[in-house]
XYZ file of C-alpha atoms in Angstrom:
714
model
C -0.116 0.070 -0.026
C 1.575 3.390 -0.887
C 2.305 5.853 1.564
C 0.327 8.914 1.674
C 2.760 11.995 2.333
C 0.443 13.970 4.671
C 0.940 14.831 8.275
C -1.012 17.863 9.789
C -1.924 18.828 13.344
C -4.877 20.803 12.253
C -7.935 19.322 10.527
C -8.176 19.328 6.951
C -10.058 21.953 5.254
C -9.971 21.870 1.446
C -10.974 18.853 -0.568
C -7.634 17.924 -1.289
C -6.638 17.959 2.493
C -9.645 15.834 3.297
C -8.749 13.320 0.682
C -5.127 13.131 2.163
C -6.524 12.945 5.489
C -8.803 10.068 4.894
C -5.746 8.091 3.186
C -3.617 8.642 6.131
C -6.331 7.521 8.783
C -6.904 4.422 6.503
C -3.259 3.644 6.664
C -3.312 3.929 10.326
C -6.297 1.730 10.827
C -4.664 -1.031 8.465
C -1.493 -0.839 10.515
C -3.543 -1.211 13.912
C -5.649 -3.997 12.762
C -3.808 -6.114 10.281
C -3.162 -8.793 13.062
C -6.671 -8.995 14.049
C -7.896 -8.855 10.465
C -5.560 -11.920 9.510
C -6.817 -14.017 12.585
C -10.357 -12.884 11.685
C -10.335 -14.255 8.195
C -8.884 -17.530 9.710
C -11.678 -17.591 12.122
C -14.535 -17.175 9.587
C -12.819 -20.021 7.166
C -12.631 -22.238 10.372
C -16.034 -21.894 11.137
C -17.160 -22.367 7.542
C -15.463 -25.977 7.718
C -11.795 -25.330 6.607
C -10.393 -26.861 9.726
C -7.073 -28.546 8.643
C -3.923 -26.782 7.874
C -3.420 -26.286 4.263
C -0.206 -28.142 4.013
C -1.328 -31.040 6.047
C -4.627 -31.296 4.188
C -2.891 -31.286 0.717
C -0.335 -33.883 1.748
C -3.124 -36.160 2.959
C -5.094 -35.636 -0.093
C -1.894 -36.593 -2.221
C -1.528 -39.706 -0.064
C -5.389 -40.367 -0.376
C -5.814 -40.343 3.193
C -9.038 -39.139 4.728
C -9.202 -35.683 6.525
C -12.528 -35.661 8.223
C -14.319 -32.352 9.599
C -16.842 -32.758 12.187
C -17.791 -29.070 12.571
C -18.948 -28.660 16.065
C -17.432 -24.991 15.776
C -20.250 -23.830 13.826
C -22.757 -25.638 16.197
C -21.700 -23.877 19.064
C -21.365 -20.327 17.569
C -24.717 -20.877 16.179
C -26.275 -21.635 19.604
C -24.675 -18.392 20.945
C -25.998 -16.346 18.217
C -29.604 -17.880 18.262
C -29.809 -17.276 21.961
C -28.881 -13.507 21.332
C -31.591 -13.527 18.674
C -34.331 -14.888 21.194
C -33.683 -12.097 23.699
C -32.943 -9.419 21.270
C -32.583 -6.004 23.361
C -35.168 -3.434 22.682
C -34.779 0.422 23.045
C -36.824 2.382 25.250
C -36.944 6.287 25.423
C -37.161 8.307 28.720
C -37.430 11.886 28.973
C -34.434 13.828 30.474
C -35.183 17.645 30.498
C -35.621 20.906 28.656
C -39.409 20.343 28.064
C -39.479 16.598 27.488
C -42.659 14.740 28.346
C -43.396 11.109 28.885
C -45.961 11.066 26.446
C -43.790 12.440 23.711
C -41.193 9.879 24.801
C -43.641 7.124 23.910
C -44.152 8.572 20.489
C -40.527 8.647 19.786
C -40.110 5.285 21.021
C -42.990 4.173 18.604
C -41.156 6.069 15.810
C -37.955 4.137 16.431
C -39.842 0.977 16.452
C -41.283 2.138 13.075
C -37.743 2.676 11.749
C -36.579 -0.709 12.947
C -39.435 -2.420 11.031
C -39.158 -0.256 7.977
C -35.457 -0.913 7.614
C -35.571 -4.617 8.970
C -33.162 -3.646 11.700
C -32.982 -7.134 13.146
C -30.882 -8.032 10.322
C -28.231 -5.365 11.296
C -28.475 -6.425 14.942
C -27.881 -9.950 14.238
C -25.282 -9.632 11.757
C -23.168 -7.460 13.844
C -23.724 -9.584 16.895
C -22.705 -12.602 14.992
C -19.598 -10.997 13.618
C -18.632 -10.129 17.250
C -18.986 -13.865 18.015
C -16.931 -14.790 14.883
C -14.022 -12.497 14.781
C -14.317 -10.150 17.632
C -16.153 -7.239 16.319
C -18.831 -6.135 13.715
C -20.622 -2.905 12.667
C -23.982 -1.479 12.022
C -24.899 1.975 10.524
C -27.654 4.514 10.530
C -28.470 6.498 7.236
C -31.354 8.229 5.627
C -32.873 7.583 2.161
C -35.600 9.419 0.217
C -39.068 7.796 0.391
C -39.261 7.770 -3.261
C -37.918 9.380 -6.423
C -40.876 12.032 -6.047
C -40.297 13.047 -2.529
C -38.344 15.463 -0.343
C -39.122 13.403 2.618
C -36.536 11.140 3.930
C -36.740 8.086 6.238
C -34.210 6.795 8.765
C -32.715 3.419 8.178
C -30.648 1.044 10.179
C -28.481 -0.971 7.834
C -26.176 -3.935 8.222
C -22.762 -4.107 7.337
C -22.409 -7.700 5.925
C -18.542 -7.429 5.311
C -16.890 -6.213 8.639
C -13.583 -5.617 6.873
C -14.955 -2.869 4.810
C -15.119 -0.653 7.776
C -12.006 1.079 9.271
C -12.521 2.625 12.811
C -10.598 5.123 14.768
C -7.840 2.898 16.806
C -8.129 5.535 19.622
C -11.933 4.610 20.181
C -12.101 2.599 23.271
C -15.850 2.157 24.180
C -17.559 -1.140 23.264
C -20.023 0.810 20.898
C -17.562 2.962 19.310
C -19.375 6.100 20.277
C -15.959 7.906 21.062
C -14.496 7.689 17.685
C -13.136 10.716 15.712
C -13.435 9.372 12.322
C -14.588 6.179 10.258
C -14.059 5.037 6.782
C -16.166 2.555 4.754
C -15.173 1.190 1.385
C -18.122 0.622 -0.878
C -18.960 -0.632 -4.380
C -20.941 1.304 -6.810
C -22.040 0.486 -10.184
C -20.149 2.105 -12.842
C -23.346 3.167 -14.618
C -24.672 4.620 -11.337
C -21.349 6.362 -10.930
C -21.428 8.023 -14.114
C -24.942 9.150 -13.808
C -24.555 10.775 -10.218
C -21.136 12.093 -10.838
C -20.675 12.955 -14.626
C -17.736 15.144 -14.010
C -15.711 12.982 -11.627
C -12.731 10.936 -12.623
C -13.196 7.273 -13.236
C -10.822 6.277 -10.613
C -11.340 3.961 -7.767
C -10.144 3.955 -4.285
C -7.412 1.620 -3.959
C -6.305 1.732 -0.093
C -7.637 -1.314 1.551
C -6.721 -3.771 4.021
C -7.061 -7.530 4.315
C -10.562 -9.060 3.769
C -11.362 -5.990 1.553
C -10.139 -7.133 -1.812
C -11.862 -7.194 -5.099
C -11.517 -9.544 -7.775
C -10.838 -8.485 -11.517
C -14.312 -9.440 -12.700
C -15.745 -7.078 -10.028
C -13.747 -4.102 -11.052
C -15.222 -4.238 -14.724
C -18.752 -3.545 -13.444
C -18.374 -1.618 -10.421
C -16.045 0.843 -8.857
C -14.695 1.073 -5.234
C -15.396 4.385 -3.247
C -14.918 5.533 0.184
C -17.165 6.977 2.591
C -15.218 9.163 5.182
C -16.903 10.162 8.441
C -15.208 12.678 10.800
C -15.874 14.753 13.943
C -14.997 18.296 12.946
C -14.357 20.575 15.930
C -13.715 24.373 15.583
C -12.894 26.746 18.448
C -15.735 28.985 19.663
C -16.787 30.992 22.942
C -19.406 29.440 24.913
C -21.871 31.994 26.621
C -24.069 31.884 29.606
C -27.021 33.691 29.165
C -29.153 35.723 31.747
C -32.090 33.272 31.102
C -30.068 30.440 32.059
C -29.275 29.002 28.787
C -25.800 28.424 27.248
C -25.207 29.230 23.785
C -22.159 29.255 21.300
C -21.131 32.597 19.947
C -22.357 32.267 16.512
C -25.793 31.142 17.661
C -25.984 33.950 19.914
C -25.142 36.359 17.296
C -28.237 35.067 15.320
C -30.273 35.357 18.358
C -29.514 39.108 18.701
C -30.352 39.659 15.090
C -33.685 38.340 15.751
C -36.033 41.339 16.604
C -38.722 39.238 18.134
C -36.278 37.588 20.611
C -36.348 38.467 24.232
C -33.456 40.632 25.437
C -30.841 38.214 26.998
C -27.481 39.302 28.290
C -24.125 37.386 28.648
C -23.355 36.515 32.314
C -20.362 33.939 31.771
C -18.020 32.996 28.959
C -15.510 30.130 28.330
C -13.783 28.853 25.364
C -15.328 25.639 23.977
C -15.821 24.264 20.500
C -18.403 23.577 17.899
C -18.910 19.792 16.936
C -19.925 18.858 13.474
C -20.200 15.549 11.919
C -19.007 15.599 8.331
C -19.506 13.083 5.596
C -17.331 12.653 2.409
C -17.570 10.331 -0.578
C -14.031 9.983 -2.095
C -12.887 8.161 -5.311
C -9.260 7.364 -6.170
C -8.202 10.904 -6.568
C -10.704 13.608 -4.941
C -13.853 14.341 -2.931
C -16.869 13.886 -5.087
C -19.595 14.476 -2.501
C -20.115 15.962 1.037
C -22.497 17.139 3.487
C -22.992 17.931 7.121
C -24.819 15.199 9.256
C -27.185 16.008 12.256
C -26.409 14.769 15.813
C -23.516 14.302 18.086
C -22.210 10.810 16.950
C -20.865 9.209 13.794
C -23.663 7.173 12.527
C -21.747 3.857 12.765
C -21.920 1.397 15.796
C -19.461 -1.102 16.761
C -20.451 -4.579 18.033
C -17.623 -6.015 20.264
C -16.330 -9.425 21.367
C -13.407 -10.068 23.479
C -10.688 -7.417 23.836
C -7.143 -7.459 25.274
C -5.028 -4.270 25.411
C -1.514 -5.470 26.223
C 1.352 -3.220 25.946
C -0.336 -0.863 23.768
C -1.578 -3.305 21.338
C -5.324 -4.266 21.189
C -6.212 -7.971 20.260
C -9.817 -8.731 19.187
C -11.187 -12.184 18.798
C -14.553 -13.860 18.917
C -15.128 -17.636 20.391
C -13.845 -19.234 17.185
C -10.216 -18.528 17.666
C -10.204 -20.508 20.989
C -12.031 -23.535 19.624
C -9.486 -24.143 16.847
C -6.949 -26.367 18.526
C -9.528 -28.546 20.399
C -11.540 -28.696 17.169
C -8.518 -29.863 15.323
C -7.777 -32.366 17.870
C -11.205 -33.859 17.497
C -11.091 -34.060 13.977
C -7.656 -35.711 13.896
C -8.580 -38.628 16.256
C -11.957 -39.254 14.405
C -10.063 -39.239 11.295
C -7.476 -41.529 12.550
C -10.159 -43.855 14.314
C -11.893 -44.094 10.900
C -8.745 -44.667 8.874
C -7.869 -47.571 11.151
C -11.251 -49.183 10.804
C -11.292 -48.547 7.028
C -7.699 -50.312 6.751
C -8.683 -53.095 8.951
C -9.456 -56.186 6.850
C -12.725 -57.862 6.598
C -13.050 -60.822 9.013
C -13.036 -63.888 6.538
C -15.254 -66.914 6.856
C -13.452 -70.208 7.619
C -14.590 -73.576 6.908
C -13.493 -77.052 5.619
C -12.114 -77.169 2.258
C -14.990 -77.901 -0.289
C -17.591 -76.410 2.052
C -18.323 -73.349 -0.269
C -18.275 -75.512 -3.476
C -21.396 -74.566 -5.529
C -22.419 -71.766 -3.071
C -21.257 -68.488 -4.355
C -23.572 -66.725 -1.740
C -20.732 -67.262 0.855
C -18.531 -64.783 -0.963
C -21.036 -62.016 -0.759
C -22.086 -62.861 2.875
C -20.252 -59.481 3.995
C -22.192 -57.329 1.792
C -25.747 -58.756 1.519
C -28.241 -60.085 4.216
C -29.068 -63.642 3.220
C -31.814 -65.398 4.831
C -29.905 -68.704 4.992
C -26.640 -69.909 3.858
C -25.902 -73.430 2.589
C -22.670 -75.509 2.575
C -21.424 -78.796 1.639
C -20.891 -80.978 4.801
C -17.562 -82.658 4.975
C -17.130 -86.011 6.967
C -14.159 -87.427 8.604
C -13.702 -90.987 8.853
C -12.988 -92.464 12.485
C -10.763 -95.321 13.311
C -13.879 -97.544 14.064
C -15.055 -96.592 10.408
C -17.738 -94.245 11.257
C -17.704 -90.744 9.491
C -18.188 -87.694 11.804
C -19.400 -84.421 10.129
C -17.021 -81.370 10.631
C -18.459 -78.162 12.146
C -20.207 -75.589 9.602
C -17.991 -72.677 8.280
C -17.572 -69.711 10.959
C -16.459 -66.082 10.766
C -13.295 -65.159 12.468
C -13.742 -62.410 15.119
C -13.346 -58.966 13.904
C -10.241 -56.691 14.788
C -11.021 -53.843 17.166
C -9.386 -50.800 16.964
C -6.999 -49.596 19.585
C -8.913 -48.322 22.602
C -6.711 -45.396 22.807
C -8.192 -43.762 19.829
C -11.708 -43.731 21.119
C -10.402 -42.360 24.512
C -8.475 -39.580 22.787
C -11.364 -38.469 20.640
C -13.767 -38.285 23.695
C -11.066 -36.369 25.514
C -10.778 -33.806 22.559
C -14.607 -33.629 22.728
C -14.666 -32.754 26.214
C -12.254 -30.122 25.936
C -13.937 -28.697 22.972
C -17.196 -28.398 24.948
C -15.181 -27.002 28.034
C -13.581 -24.349 25.701
C -16.985 -23.496 24.133
C -18.484 -22.753 27.635
C -20.909 -25.739 27.171
C -19.650 -28.560 29.488
C -22.853 -29.927 30.352
C -24.345 -31.494 27.373
C -27.017 -34.163 27.771
C -24.878 -36.885 26.447
C -22.242 -36.029 29.305
C -24.670 -37.518 31.799
C -24.103 -40.928 33.026
C -26.509 -43.391 31.298
C -29.490 -44.182 33.336
C -29.113 -40.960 35.318
C -32.361 -38.945 35.719
C -31.680 -35.055 35.590
C -34.317 -32.851 36.916
C -35.594 -29.800 35.185
C -34.166 -27.435 37.516
C -30.741 -28.865 36.856
C -31.135 -28.435 33.113
C -32.370 -24.900 33.812
C -29.066 -24.226 35.890
C -26.977 -25.922 32.968
C -28.522 -23.579 30.556
C -27.975 -20.511 32.568
C -24.308 -21.563 33.118
C -23.847 -21.704 29.183
C -25.525 -18.438 28.793
C -23.231 -16.805 31.422
C -20.308 -18.089 29.648
C -21.253 -15.980 26.694
C -22.959 -13.039 28.136
C -20.221 -10.543 27.116
C -21.519 -10.809 23.629
C -25.166 -10.177 24.471
C -24.209 -7.339 26.726
C -21.906 -5.730 24.048
C -24.927 -6.077 21.634
C -27.041 -4.412 23.976
C -24.869 -1.404 24.294
C -24.503 -1.287 20.286
C -28.291 -1.089 19.894
C -28.455 1.532 22.766
C -25.978 3.538 20.729
C -28.172 3.376 17.709
C -31.089 4.539 19.490
C -29.186 7.616 20.556
C -28.099 8.411 16.997
C -31.987 7.922 16.007
C -32.876 10.413 18.920
C -30.573 13.062 17.011
C -31.869 12.335 13.511
C -35.668 12.286 14.563
C -36.148 16.106 15.346
C -34.455 16.766 11.868
C -36.162 14.290 9.722
C -39.543 14.315 11.559
C -39.897 18.141 12.168
C -42.897 18.780 9.812
C -46.712 18.198 10.920
C -48.112 15.141 9.713
C -49.683 11.790 10.633
C -46.920 9.419 11.571
C -47.007 5.773 11.868
C -45.703 4.407 15.421
C -45.443 0.911 16.563
C -46.334 -0.297 20.062
C -44.235 -2.674 22.138
C -46.811 -5.313 21.063
C -46.145 -4.783 17.472
C -49.525 -3.139 16.636
C -49.214 -0.040 14.505
C -51.156 3.040 14.881
C -51.216 6.598 13.528
C -50.516 9.672 15.612
C -50.014 13.368 14.711
C -46.744 14.984 15.361
C -45.941 18.619 15.514
C -49.533 19.563 15.036
C -50.092 23.257 15.960
C -53.218 24.196 18.043
C -54.014 27.995 17.344
C -56.552 27.961 20.086
C -54.033 27.202 22.827
C -50.885 28.478 21.052
C -49.174 24.856 21.601
C -47.938 22.030 19.633
C -48.997 18.625 20.102
C -46.369 15.860 19.985
C -43.720 18.464 19.316
C -40.536 16.267 18.498
C -38.283 19.234 18.256
C -38.351 20.202 21.820
C -36.766 18.325 24.904
C -33.874 15.993 25.719
C -34.361 12.266 25.704
C -32.334 9.298 26.451
C -32.185 5.583 25.810
C -32.329 2.632 28.257
C -32.599 -0.878 27.144
C -35.137 -3.368 27.901
C -33.359 -6.911 27.976
C -34.589 -10.455 28.308
C -37.265 -12.437 26.473
C -38.629 -10.622 23.431
C -42.358 -9.915 23.067
C -43.220 -13.145 21.200
C -41.967 -15.218 24.269
C -43.553 -12.939 26.708
C -46.808 -13.290 24.783
C -46.643 -17.156 24.944
C -46.062 -16.845 28.821
C -48.988 -14.435 29.025
C -51.050 -16.915 27.172
C -50.213 -19.570 29.489
C -50.976 -17.470 32.476
C -54.357 -16.168 31.094
C -55.375 -19.906 30.348
C -54.805 -20.721 34.054
C -56.804 -17.586 35.034
C -59.634 -18.641 32.923
C -59.903 -21.791 34.883
C -60.946 -19.813 38.152
C -64.530 -19.216 37.658
C -64.661 -15.503 39.133
C -61.690 -14.334 37.334
C -62.890 -16.029 34.017
C -66.065 -13.816 33.968
C -64.076 -10.798 34.617
C -61.375 -11.424 32.121
C -64.222 -12.394 29.358
C -65.996 -9.086 30.157
C -63.003 -6.625 30.162
C -60.007 -8.289 28.445
C -61.139 -11.014 26.125
C -59.465 -9.399 23.273
C -56.130 -9.509 25.196
C -56.460 -13.136 26.283
C -57.196 -14.151 22.589
C -54.474 -12.054 21.093
C -51.773 -13.638 23.682
C -52.595 -17.111 21.976
C -50.004 -18.130 19.377
C -52.421 -19.640 16.784
C -53.593 -18.799 13.448
C -56.477 -16.012 13.087
C -56.120 -15.144 16.866
C -55.151 -11.424 15.956
C -58.145 -11.257 13.525
C -60.380 -12.460 16.265
C -58.925 -10.312 18.794
C -59.379 -7.275 16.475
C -63.168 -8.133 16.045
C -63.703 -8.381 19.822
C -61.615 -5.433 20.695
C -64.322 -2.925 19.983
C -66.774 -4.682 22.332
C -65.332 -2.536 25.222
C -65.124 1.130 25.519
C -61.246 0.970 26.014
C -60.839 -1.046 22.953
C -62.934 1.048 20.757
C -61.113 4.016 21.974
C -57.842 2.409 20.941
C -59.328 1.427 17.449
C -60.229 4.942 17.032
C -57.020 6.526 17.971
C -55.454 5.130 14.525
C -58.308 6.488 12.185
C -58.587 10.009 10.645
C -60.966 12.480 12.091
C -63.399 11.884 9.329
C -63.276 8.107 9.935
C -63.748 8.915 13.567
C -66.914 10.968 13.066
C -68.548 8.396 10.875
C -67.527 5.627 13.318
C -69.071 7.814 16.188
C -72.202 8.182 14.201
C -72.448 4.480 13.396
C -71.722 3.603 17.065
C -74.558 6.044 18.160
C -77.029 4.258 15.795
C -75.813 0.798 16.863
C -76.301 1.575 20.407
C -80.047 2.859 19.730
C -80.748 -0.351 17.764
C -79.147 -2.382 20.349
C -81.410 -0.571 23.080
C -84.379 -1.384 20.913
C -83.551 -5.002 20.461
C -82.918 -5.314 24.215
C -86.470 -3.587 24.726
C -88.078 -6.112 22.205
C -86.250 -8.985 23.880
C -87.493 -8.042 27.267
C -91.109 -7.460 25.992
C -90.737 -11.004 24.379
C -89.645 -12.469 27.303
C -91.817 -10.851 29.856
C -94.946 -10.598 27.716
C -96.812 -13.650 29.191
C -95.953 -12.348 32.729
C -97.312 -8.965 31.915
C -100.717 -10.576 30.683
C -100.959 -12.280 33.805
C -100.118 -9.437 35.829
C -103.028 -7.490 33.853
C -105.635 -10.079 34.525
C -104.515 -10.343 38.161
C -104.878 -6.600 38.482
C -108.358 -6.541 36.858
C -109.456 -9.134 39.237
C -107.988 -7.168 42.341
C -109.868 -4.126 41.072
C -113.207 -5.795 40.893
C -112.686 -7.359 44.287
C -111.841 -4.037 45.817
C -114.820 -2.516 43.964
C -117.138 -5.218 45.625
C -115.450 -4.691 48.903
C -115.731 -0.893 48.634
C -119.590 -1.187 47.900
C -120.052 -3.249 50.856
C -118.313 -1.068 52.822
C -120.166 2.085 51.386
C -123.552 0.290 52.282
C -122.361 -0.256 55.806
C -121.437 3.190 55.983
C -124.566 4.489 54.709
C -126.495 2.521 57.166
C -124.445 3.399 60.000
C -124.697 7.014 58.765
C -128.478 7.069 58.733
C -128.526 5.625 62.262
C -126.151 8.281 63.609
C -128.225 10.993 61.654
C -131.395 9.839 63.340
C -129.894 9.808 66.731
C -128.178 13.324 66.043
C -131.457 14.497 64.851
C -133.342 13.389 67.679
C -130.711 14.594 70.288
C -130.632 17.964 68.430
C -134.312 18.235 68.533
C -134.316 17.649 72.222
C -131.680 20.025 72.756
C -133.205 22.600 70.759
C -136.495 22.167 72.763
C -134.647 22.391 76.059
C -132.895 25.614 74.780
C -136.138 26.999 73.704
C -137.805 26.325 76.902
C -134.944 27.650 79.000
C -134.959 30.711 76.515
C -138.744 31.293 77.291
C -138.108 30.967 80.919
C -135.295 33.432 80.774
C -137.190 35.660 78.826
C -140.062 35.456 81.412
C -137.816 35.957 84.118
C -136.102 38.922 82.577
C -139.506 40.388 81.567
C -140.704 40.079 85.025
C -137.504 41.752 86.449
C -138.253 44.616 83.927
C -141.671 44.975 85.096
C -140.629 45.123 88.639
C -137.764 47.752 88.195
C -140.249 49.766 85.952
C -142.736 49.951 88.881
C -140.106 50.789 91.370
C -138.882 53.488 88.932
C -142.539 54.901 88.818
C -143.097 54.769 92.590
C -139.724 56.520 93.194
C -140.605 59.074 90.751
C -144.014 59.620 92.443
C -142.322 60.139 95.713
C -140.010 62.647 94.278
C -142.861 64.580 92.954
C -144.757 64.468 96.067
C -141.776 65.922 98.032
C -141.217 68.705 95.470
C -144.909 69.666 95.858
C -144.730 69.800 99.616
C -141.411 72.076 99.587
C -143.340 74.504 97.469
C -146.152 74.769 99.702
C -144.191 75.726 102.837
C -142.124 78.273 100.911
C -145.493 80.112 100.256
């Protein structure tokens, strides 16, 4: 590889300097990774089945000797990788400040699931994790693509890196996920027709600087051209201001704020020197930069999946689990091959019999190859001294030659070493025949195997978390417009929600993805499908309890049915979901407003119809009872009328008697009163006459005295 004469302490600025800087970084990466790349290529070939050294294999092939490969290595690696697939970690979003909200965090989390689903992200996760298991490291990347050729909108994609050796990372990056890298280089292949269409003025020269595992064949260069993608973190010194409103802002951003006449008046209260961080991307051919742009976010959109790492004397060694399996696997292959070779070279045990016993019976010559139902032979007789003839015994097979016991013991020892190095020492065939092993013991063995390889799963979790952080930086940029956006819940059910929706009435924005700070935490353990199976078993047990069964059937029948892993269960759950108010509300959330209005009207009409049906059913059910009730009421009314008439008759008789008695008593009282009144009047009249007579006598006496006085005066 030619040396690029470029050394500089300051970051490159011009395109020519960027091209030289990229070449210099790639040269440093190749020098730092050359040994790891060489061992990684050997590990991939070994797992693929090339487990004999080339010189030994070729010599045995010339000598026509067997070279068997019993590929336990691939099986062990596949078990570790499949276990990681069963418990693939999941991204969770939490609010951390600056106006972040829990409900918006749930929307962002649903968008990340949408991105994962849209880009088939599990392929990227599995490819990166499996590469770490194989060779000790792997990569995945985050990029954006236009929705189609007629759209300006872009979608975020998570892409797998199938050939790990096409990536060259900053050797100074120490974190397992590579988030602290300052640069990264990908080599890529592009069809020459596409290259000439997209870059018609660029030179038709391909990027030649590559390392081990990143070679191209002659036939590939005829149709494709090799280019390089160069990512770097570009830092420029700039003053950082603390403002009077509590915010921190770089000098350039502060000047733009002061130019805004609508901005509030803020002043600088503190200042220190800092730097502006930019993520820059360049596409480079064999001679110059042909495309470039600035990417959003804080991180280079490439993530590393790490395996086993050893930093010794300043040299970093990376490896997966294959490298340690090579020697025990070769031992096992050798002893099995030797055992097979010895058995193959052992002569077939012959048939032994008296001379002439096989005459006329050619089937004896094929008895070692065909299962004959019977074999005939010519008996041979030996004459005894007494003149009798005694038959000789029939032909018999000589005992087979057994291979040396040491071969079998050596193969078994190599197999035990292989399983121990693989971290799976407790296999079912390792138990003593006839020994009963409990389910708890089997689970403990499985847990021990998982612990032996947990570093791969843990590093995969960190890598996926870093992908989530990159998506958090990209979402406010590429999902900043007002629209209806699909999100996916943790149960895999999609729905539509409005994002960045302005409400002029209250001057707020619903689901504003451009405001707030959020962070990523990981949810590990069994995935949703496994949890759903566990939930189905638990719900089936709950349905066996009568009070709970009625309650579950009333309020959560759709959840119980959806948890069952069987065909058409989701469709059945969707039909039942709308039977409860909560389920109907969830169904309506994913519909447009017009559809919601139509559905509400239909629901209202349906409720009215249901009420009418209920009333008709009640009338039909209680119609006979109502008729009986009416007849009983009629009889009761007639009985009451008769009884009332009888009571009225009795009352009339009693009233007449009472009236007669009252009248007689009244007449008597009136007579007595009249008589008393007459007596009183007579007495009063008599008293009045006596008083009148007395007044007359007194008046006469006064007159007499008056007359007597007058006479005396005279």
